[in-house]
Amino acid sequence: MADDAQLRALTQHDRVRRSTDLPTFHGNPTKDVLTANQLVERLETAAIVARWGDNQKVQELFLCLRDEGLKWKNTLQHIPNFDINSWTEVKREFIEA
């Protein structure tokens, strides 16, 4: 049987996992459960809970993308002087798109 410390650690891990569960984003209102702005807000809240840095936020956003969202991601490499690891830049472009 798990002792109290192990149980607390497992409970905390489960809470963080549930708090950071993000939906997929297709870039299609008929498929998406959130708008781009709502996804960014949810991701930023998840980042606080999970203590993600900017690079992790970028990677988590990219993991959510499907269909048109992935096509958008692939356009980022064509933006001059764009830092694909900068949450500020990626977030700005995502919301504008």
N, CA, C and O atoms as a DFTB+ gen file, in Angstrom:
388 C
 N C O
     1  1       0.847      -1.183       0.000
     2  2       0.000       0.000       0.000
     3  2       0.892       1.246       0.000
     4  3       1.923       1.291       0.671
     5  1       0.477       2.240      -0.757
     6  2       1.274       3.458      -0.867
     7  2       1.209       4.247       0.429
     8  3       0.167       4.328       1.079
     9  1       2.342       4.824       0.787
    10  2       2.327       5.665       1.982
    11  2       1.754       7.040       1.631
    12  3       1.481       7.321       0.464
    13  1       1.575       7.880       2.624
    14  2       0.940       9.182       2.416
    15  2       1.685      10.058       1.403
    16  3       1.054      10.730       0.588
    17  1       3.014      10.056       1.448
    18  2       3.796      10.888       0.535
    19  2       3.597      10.425      -0.912
    20  3       3.455      11.249      -1.815
    21  1       3.588       9.121      -1.125
    22  2       3.372       8.606      -2.475
    23  2       1.967       8.922      -2.964
    24  3       1.773       9.284      -4.125
    25  1       1.014       8.789      -2.099
    26  2      -0.367       9.088      -2.459
    27  2      -0.536      10.564      -2.814
    28  3      -1.211      10.897      -3.788
    29  1       0.075      11.446      -2.028
    30  2       0.020      12.881      -2.329
    31  2       0.685      13.182      -3.668
    32  3       0.174      13.987      -4.447
    33  1       1.821      12.541      -3.939
    34  2       2.526      12.762      -5.202
    35  2       1.689      12.286      -6.386
    36  3       1.620      12.965      -7.410
    37  1       1.060      11.138      -6.252
    38  2       0.202      10.624      -7.320
    39  2      -1.018      11.518      -7.531
    40  3      -1.421      11.763      -8.668
    41  1      -1.593      11.995      -6.458
    42  2      -2.747      12.888      -6.548
    43  2      -2.355      14.186      -7.233
    44  3      -3.093      14.686      -8.082
    45  1      -1.199      14.737      -6.873
    46  2      -0.712      15.972      -7.489
    47  2      -0.440      15.752      -8.979
    48  3      -0.793      16.589      -9.809
    49  1       0.182      14.633      -9.308
    50  2       0.474      14.324     -10.710
    51  2      -0.825      14.234     -11.513
    52  3      -0.908      14.777     -12.615
    53  1      -1.824      13.564     -10.979
    54  2      -3.100      13.426     -11.663
    55  2      -3.779      14.784     -11.833
    56  3      -4.371      15.050     -12.880
    57  1      -3.702      15.635     -10.828
    58  2      -4.301      16.966     -10.914
    59  2      -3.636      17.787     -12.015
    60  3      -4.320      18.445     -12.799
    61  1      -2.323      17.751     -12.077
    62  2      -1.598      18.497     -13.112
    63  2      -1.935      17.937     -14.492
    64  3      -2.159      18.697     -15.434
    65  1      -1.970      16.626     -14.613
    66  2      -2.286      16.008     -15.898
    67  2      -3.671      16.435     -16.387
    68  3      -3.832      16.787     -17.556
    69  1      -4.654      16.407     -15.514
    70  2      -6.011      16.810     -15.900
    71  2      -6.079      18.308     -16.194
    72  3      -6.793      18.724     -17.107
    73  1      -5.361      19.105     -15.446
    74  2      -5.377      20.563     -15.630
    75  2      -4.701      20.996     -16.923
    76  3      -5.008      22.062     -17.457
    77  1      -3.798      20.192     -17.419
    78  2      -3.037      20.568     -18.606
    79  2      -3.494      19.826     -19.862
    80  3      -2.849      19.929     -20.906
    81  1      -4.575      19.096     -19.774
    82  2      -5.118      18.384     -20.932
    83  2      -5.729      19.402     -21.883
    84  3      -6.718      20.054     -21.547
    85  1      -5.147      19.539     -23.064
    86  2      -5.590      20.544     -24.031
    87  2      -6.261      19.874     -25.228
    88  3      -5.845      18.796     -25.652
    89  1      -7.294      20.510     -25.771
    90  2      -7.974      19.933     -26.945
    91  2      -7.156      20.139     -28.212
    92  3      -6.247      20.969     -28.253
    93  1      -7.488      19.382     -29.231
    94  2      -6.858      19.607     -30.529
    95  2      -7.440      20.871     -31.152
    96  3      -8.546      21.296     -30.818
    97  1      -6.678      21.456     -32.056
    98  2      -7.119      22.666     -32.749
    99  2      -6.910      22.452     -34.234
   100  3      -5.783      22.264     -34.694
   101  1      -8.014      22.482     -34.988
   102  2      -7.987      22.205     -36.420
   103  2      -7.948      23.465     -37.279
   104  3      -7.615      23.401     -38.462
   105  1      -8.283      24.599     -36.694
   106  2      -8.394      25.814     -37.493
   107  2      -9.680      25.818     -38.307
   108  3      -9.766      26.458     -39.355
   109  1     -10.679      25.092     -37.808
   110  2     -11.969      24.968     -38.487
   111  2     -13.060      25.052     -37.415
   112  3     -13.167      24.161     -36.572
   113  1     -13.866      26.108     -37.440
   114  2     -14.875      26.285     -36.389
   115  2     -15.847      25.116     -36.228
   116  3     -16.411      24.927     -35.150
   117  1     -16.049      24.330     -37.287
   118  2     -16.963      23.190     -37.166
   119  2     -16.337      22.024     -36.420
   120  3     -17.051      21.141     -35.945
   121  1     -15.013      22.008     -36.309
   122  2     -14.314      20.927     -35.610
   123  2     -13.763      21.342     -34.247
   124  3     -13.574      20.499     -33.370
   125  1     -13.507      22.627     -34.069
   126  2     -12.847      23.112     -32.854
   127  2     -13.853      23.377     -31.734
   128  3     -14.944      23.896     -31.969
   129  1     -13.465      23.013     -30.523
   130  2     -14.316      23.272     -29.354
   131  2     -13.975      24.604     -28.699
   132  3     -14.724      25.091     -27.852
   133  1     -12.843      25.196     -29.092
   134  2     -12.394      26.484     -28.566
   135  2     -11.956      27.373     -29.715
   136  3     -11.564      26.883     -30.775
   137  1     -12.022      28.680     -29.505
   138  2     -11.426      29.617     -30.458
   139  2      -9.923      29.660     -30.214
   140  3      -9.435      29.130     -29.216
   141  1      -9.200      30.285     -31.116
   142  2      -7.753      30.436     -30.940
   143  2      -7.441      31.182     -29.642
   144  3      -6.543      30.789     -28.897
   145  1      -8.181      32.254     -29.376
   146  2      -7.962      33.017     -28.141
   147  2      -8.218      32.161     -26.905
   148  3      -7.456      32.220     -25.940
   149  1      -9.274      31.375     -26.931
   150  2      -9.587      30.520     -25.787
   151  2      -8.531      29.443     -25.590
   152  3      -8.181      29.110     -24.458
   153  1      -8.023      28.897     -26.694
   154  2      -6.967      27.886     -26.574
   155  2      -5.714      28.494     -25.959
   156  3      -5.079      27.878     -25.103
   157  1      -5.359      29.688     -26.385
   158  2      -4.182      30.367     -25.824
   159  2      -4.381      30.619     -24.326
   160  3      -3.473      30.381     -23.530
   161  1      -5.554      31.095     -23.948
   162  2      -5.825      31.329     -22.518
   163  2      -5.719      30.030     -21.721
   164  3      -5.125      30.005     -20.643
   165  1      -6.288      28.969     -22.247
   166  2      -6.233      27.672     -21.556
   167  2      -4.801      27.163     -21.463
   168  3      -4.383      26.652     -20.424
   169  1      -4.050      27.306     -22.556
   170  2      -2.658      26.869     -22.558
   171  2      -1.833      27.663     -21.552
   172  3      -0.994      27.094     -20.853
   173  1      -2.061      28.960     -21.472
   174  2      -1.310      29.774     -20.511
   175  2      -1.663      29.409     -19.074
   176  3      -0.798      29.449     -18.199
   177  1      -2.898      29.062     -18.821
   178  2      -3.280      28.596     -17.485
   179  2      -2.630      27.248     -17.180
   180  3      -2.125      27.031     -16.078
   181  1      -2.643      26.348     -18.159
   182  2      -1.985      25.050     -17.990
   183  2      -0.493      25.241     -17.718
   184  3       0.100      24.514     -16.922
   185  1       0.104      26.225     -18.387
   186  2       1.537      26.492     -18.202
   187  2       1.847      26.920     -16.771
   188  3       2.898      26.578     -16.230
   189  1       0.937      27.661     -16.167
   190  2       1.136      28.062     -14.769
   191  2       1.086      26.837     -13.864
   192  3       1.942      26.656     -12.998
   193  1       0.073      25.999     -14.075
   194  2      -0.096      24.798     -13.253
   195  2       1.107      23.863     -13.388
   196  3       1.623      23.343     -12.398
   197  1       1.544      23.662     -14.638
   198  2       2.618      22.702     -14.901
   199  2       4.014      23.326     -14.861
   200  3       5.022      22.630     -14.983
   201  1       4.055      24.640     -14.690
   202  2       5.334      25.367     -14.644
   203  2       6.128      25.225     -15.943
   204  3       7.331      24.964     -15.931
   205  1       5.416      25.404     -17.077
   206  2       6.066      25.345     -18.380
   207  2       6.713      26.678     -18.687
   208  3       6.168      27.735     -18.370
   209  1       7.868      26.620     -19.300
   210  2       8.513      27.820     -19.815
   211  2       7.986      28.130     -21.207
   212  3       7.131      27.415     -21.728
   213  1       8.493      29.189     -21.800
   214  2       8.014      29.616     -23.112
   215  2       8.189      28.545     -24.183
   216  3       7.284      28.326     -24.988
   217  1       9.328      27.881     -24.205
   218  2       9.555      26.861     -25.225
   219  2       8.563      25.718     -25.081
   220  3       8.074      25.197     -26.083
   221  1       8.262      25.322     -23.865
   222  2       7.287      24.252     -23.638
   223  2       5.896      24.691     -24.079
   224  3       5.143      23.880     -24.619
   225  1       5.538      25.954     -23.862
   226  2       4.237      26.458     -24.317
   227  2       4.128      26.343     -25.834
   228  3       3.097      25.917     -26.356
   229  1       5.185      26.720     -26.534
   230  2       5.195      26.614     -27.992
   231  2       4.991      25.159     -28.407
   232  3       4.166      24.864     -29.271
   233  1       5.744      24.257     -27.791
   234  2       5.648      22.845     -28.155
   235  2       4.268      22.272     -27.846
   236  3       3.742      21.476     -28.624
   237  1       3.683      22.663     -26.729
   238  2       2.342      22.183     -26.374
   239  2       1.304      22.689     -27.374
   240  3       0.395      21.947     -27.746
   241  1       1.427      23.937     -27.811
   242  2       0.521      24.458     -28.824
   243  2       0.663      23.648     -30.111
   244  3      -0.334      23.232     -30.701
   245  1       1.887      23.430     -30.537
   246  2       2.108      22.686     -31.776
   247  2       1.542      21.267     -31.692
   248  3       1.051      20.736     -32.688
   249  1       1.609      20.654     -30.506
   250  2       1.043      19.308     -30.338
   251  2      -0.478      19.290     -30.472
   252  3      -1.056      18.251     -30.794
   253  1      -1.127      20.418     -30.231
   254  2      -2.584      20.519     -30.345
   255  2      -3.053      20.648     -31.793
   256  3      -4.213      20.367     -32.097
   257  1      -2.166      21.068     -32.677
   258  2      -2.579      21.436     -34.031
   259  2      -2.857      20.240     -34.930
   260  3      -2.146      19.235     -34.911
   261  1      -3.910      20.387     -35.710
   262  2      -4.305      19.410     -36.719
   263  2      -4.738      20.190     -37.963
   264  3      -4.982      21.394     -37.885
   265  1      -4.831      19.518     -39.092
   266  2      -5.387      20.053     -40.338
   267  2      -4.860      21.454     -40.671
   268  3      -3.660      21.637     -40.873
   269  1      -5.767      22.444     -40.726
   270  2      -5.377      23.816     -41.071
   271  2      -4.401      24.401     -40.049
   272  3      -3.562      25.236     -40.387
   273  1      -4.519      23.960     -38.812
   274  2      -3.588      24.409     -37.778
   275  2      -2.155      23.997     -38.096
   276  3      -1.224      24.781     -37.911
   277  1      -1.979      22.773     -38.570
   278  2      -0.639      22.308     -38.958
   279  2      -0.134      23.050     -40.195
   280  3       1.051      23.366     -40.301
   281  1      -1.040      23.319     -41.119
   282  2      -0.633      24.088     -42.298
   283  2      -0.142      25.467     -41.874
   284  3       0.855      25.966     -42.396
   285  1      -0.849      26.085     -40.919
   286  2      -0.419      27.388     -40.409
   287  2       0.973      27.294     -39.802
   288  3       1.832      28.131     -40.078
   289  1       1.197      26.276     -38.975
   290  2       2.507      26.102     -38.325
   291  2       3.625      26.038     -39.366
   292  3       4.696      26.613     -39.174
   293  1       3.367      25.341     -40.456
   294  2       4.385      25.181     -41.491
   295  2       4.692      26.481     -42.227
   296  3       5.715      26.573     -42.905
   297  1       3.828      27.483     -42.108
   298  2       4.106      28.777     -42.749
   299  2       5.058      29.630     -41.916
   300  3       5.646      30.583     -42.429
   301  1       5.212      29.300     -40.658
   302  2       6.038      30.138     -39.772
   303  2       7.485      30.214     -40.231
   304  3       8.144      31.237     -40.044
   305  1       7.978      29.151     -40.823
   306  2       9.372      29.135     -41.261
   307  2       9.644      30.127     -42.388
   308  3      10.801      30.430     -42.680
   309  1       8.598      30.628     -43.015
   310  2       8.748      31.572     -44.126
   311  2       8.700      33.033     -43.678
   312  3       8.847      33.934     -44.503
   313  1       8.498      33.274     -42.401
   314  2       8.450      34.642     -41.891
   315  2       9.881      35.085     -41.566
   316  3      10.543      34.467     -40.732
   317  1      10.357      36.141     -42.211
   318  2      11.733      36.592     -41.962
   319  2      11.971      36.933     -40.486
   320  3      11.156      37.600     -39.850
   321  1      13.081      36.469     -39.968
   322  2      13.531      36.751     -38.596
   323  2      12.546      36.277     -37.525
   324  3      12.528      36.812     -36.417
   325  1      11.738      35.289     -37.850
   326  2      10.755      34.777     -36.899
   327  2      11.410      33.726     -36.015
   328  3      12.062      32.806     -36.508
   329  1      11.230      33.871     -34.697
   330  2      11.778      32.907     -33.739
   331  2      10.684      31.910     -33.366
   332  3       9.803      32.218     -32.563
   333  1      10.744      30.732     -33.945
   334  2       9.707      29.715     -33.740
   335  2       9.691      29.175     -32.308
   336  3       8.760      28.462     -31.932
   337  1      10.692      29.499     -31.517
   338  2      10.731      29.075     -30.112
   339  2      10.246      30.162     -29.157
   340  3      10.224      29.956     -27.944
   341  1       9.863      31.303     -29.689
   342  2       9.403      32.418     -28.862
   343  2       7.892      32.333     -28.691
   344  3       7.144      32.472     -29.659
   345  1       7.443      32.103     -27.460
   346  2       6.012      32.039     -27.192
   347  2       5.328      33.341     -27.586
   348  3       4.228      33.311     -28.138
   349  1       5.946      34.466     -27.318
   350  2       5.359      35.760     -27.643
   351  2       5.101      35.872     -29.143
   352  3       4.026      36.304     -29.559
   353  1       6.076      35.487     -29.946
   354  2       5.924      35.586     -31.399
   355  2       4.929      34.563     -31.934
   356  3       4.083      34.897     -32.763
   357  1       5.024      33.331     -31.470
   358  2       4.119      32.284     -31.941
   359  2       2.683      32.611     -31.540
   360  3       1.765      32.483     -32.349
   361  1       2.493      33.029     -30.305
   362  2       1.153      33.379     -29.831
   363  2       0.563      34.507     -30.668
   364  3      -0.602      34.439     -31.060
   365  1       1.343      35.535     -30.946
   366  2       0.873      36.683     -31.738
   367  2       0.431      36.208     -33.138
   368  3      -0.654      36.559     -33.602
   369  1       1.268      35.422     -33.792
   370  2       0.944      34.936     -35.130
   371  2      -0.270      34.010     -35.110
   372  3      -1.101      34.060     -36.018
   373  1      -0.380      33.172     -34.092
   374  2      -1.504      32.232     -33.982
   375  2      -2.822      32.988     -33.842
   376  3      -3.797      32.675     -34.525
   377  1      -2.848      33.958     -32.980
   378  2      -4.086      34.727     -32.769
   379  2      -4.426      35.547     -34.008
   380  3      -5.597      35.651     -34.374
   381  1      -3.426      36.130     -34.657
   382  2      -3.680      36.907     -35.870
   383  2      -4.199      36.038     -37.005
   384  3      -5.031      36.475     -37.800
   385  1      -3.703      34.802     -37.079
   386  2      -4.130      33.896     -38.162
   387  2      -5.568      33.473     -37.950
   388  3      -6.113      32.713     -38.750
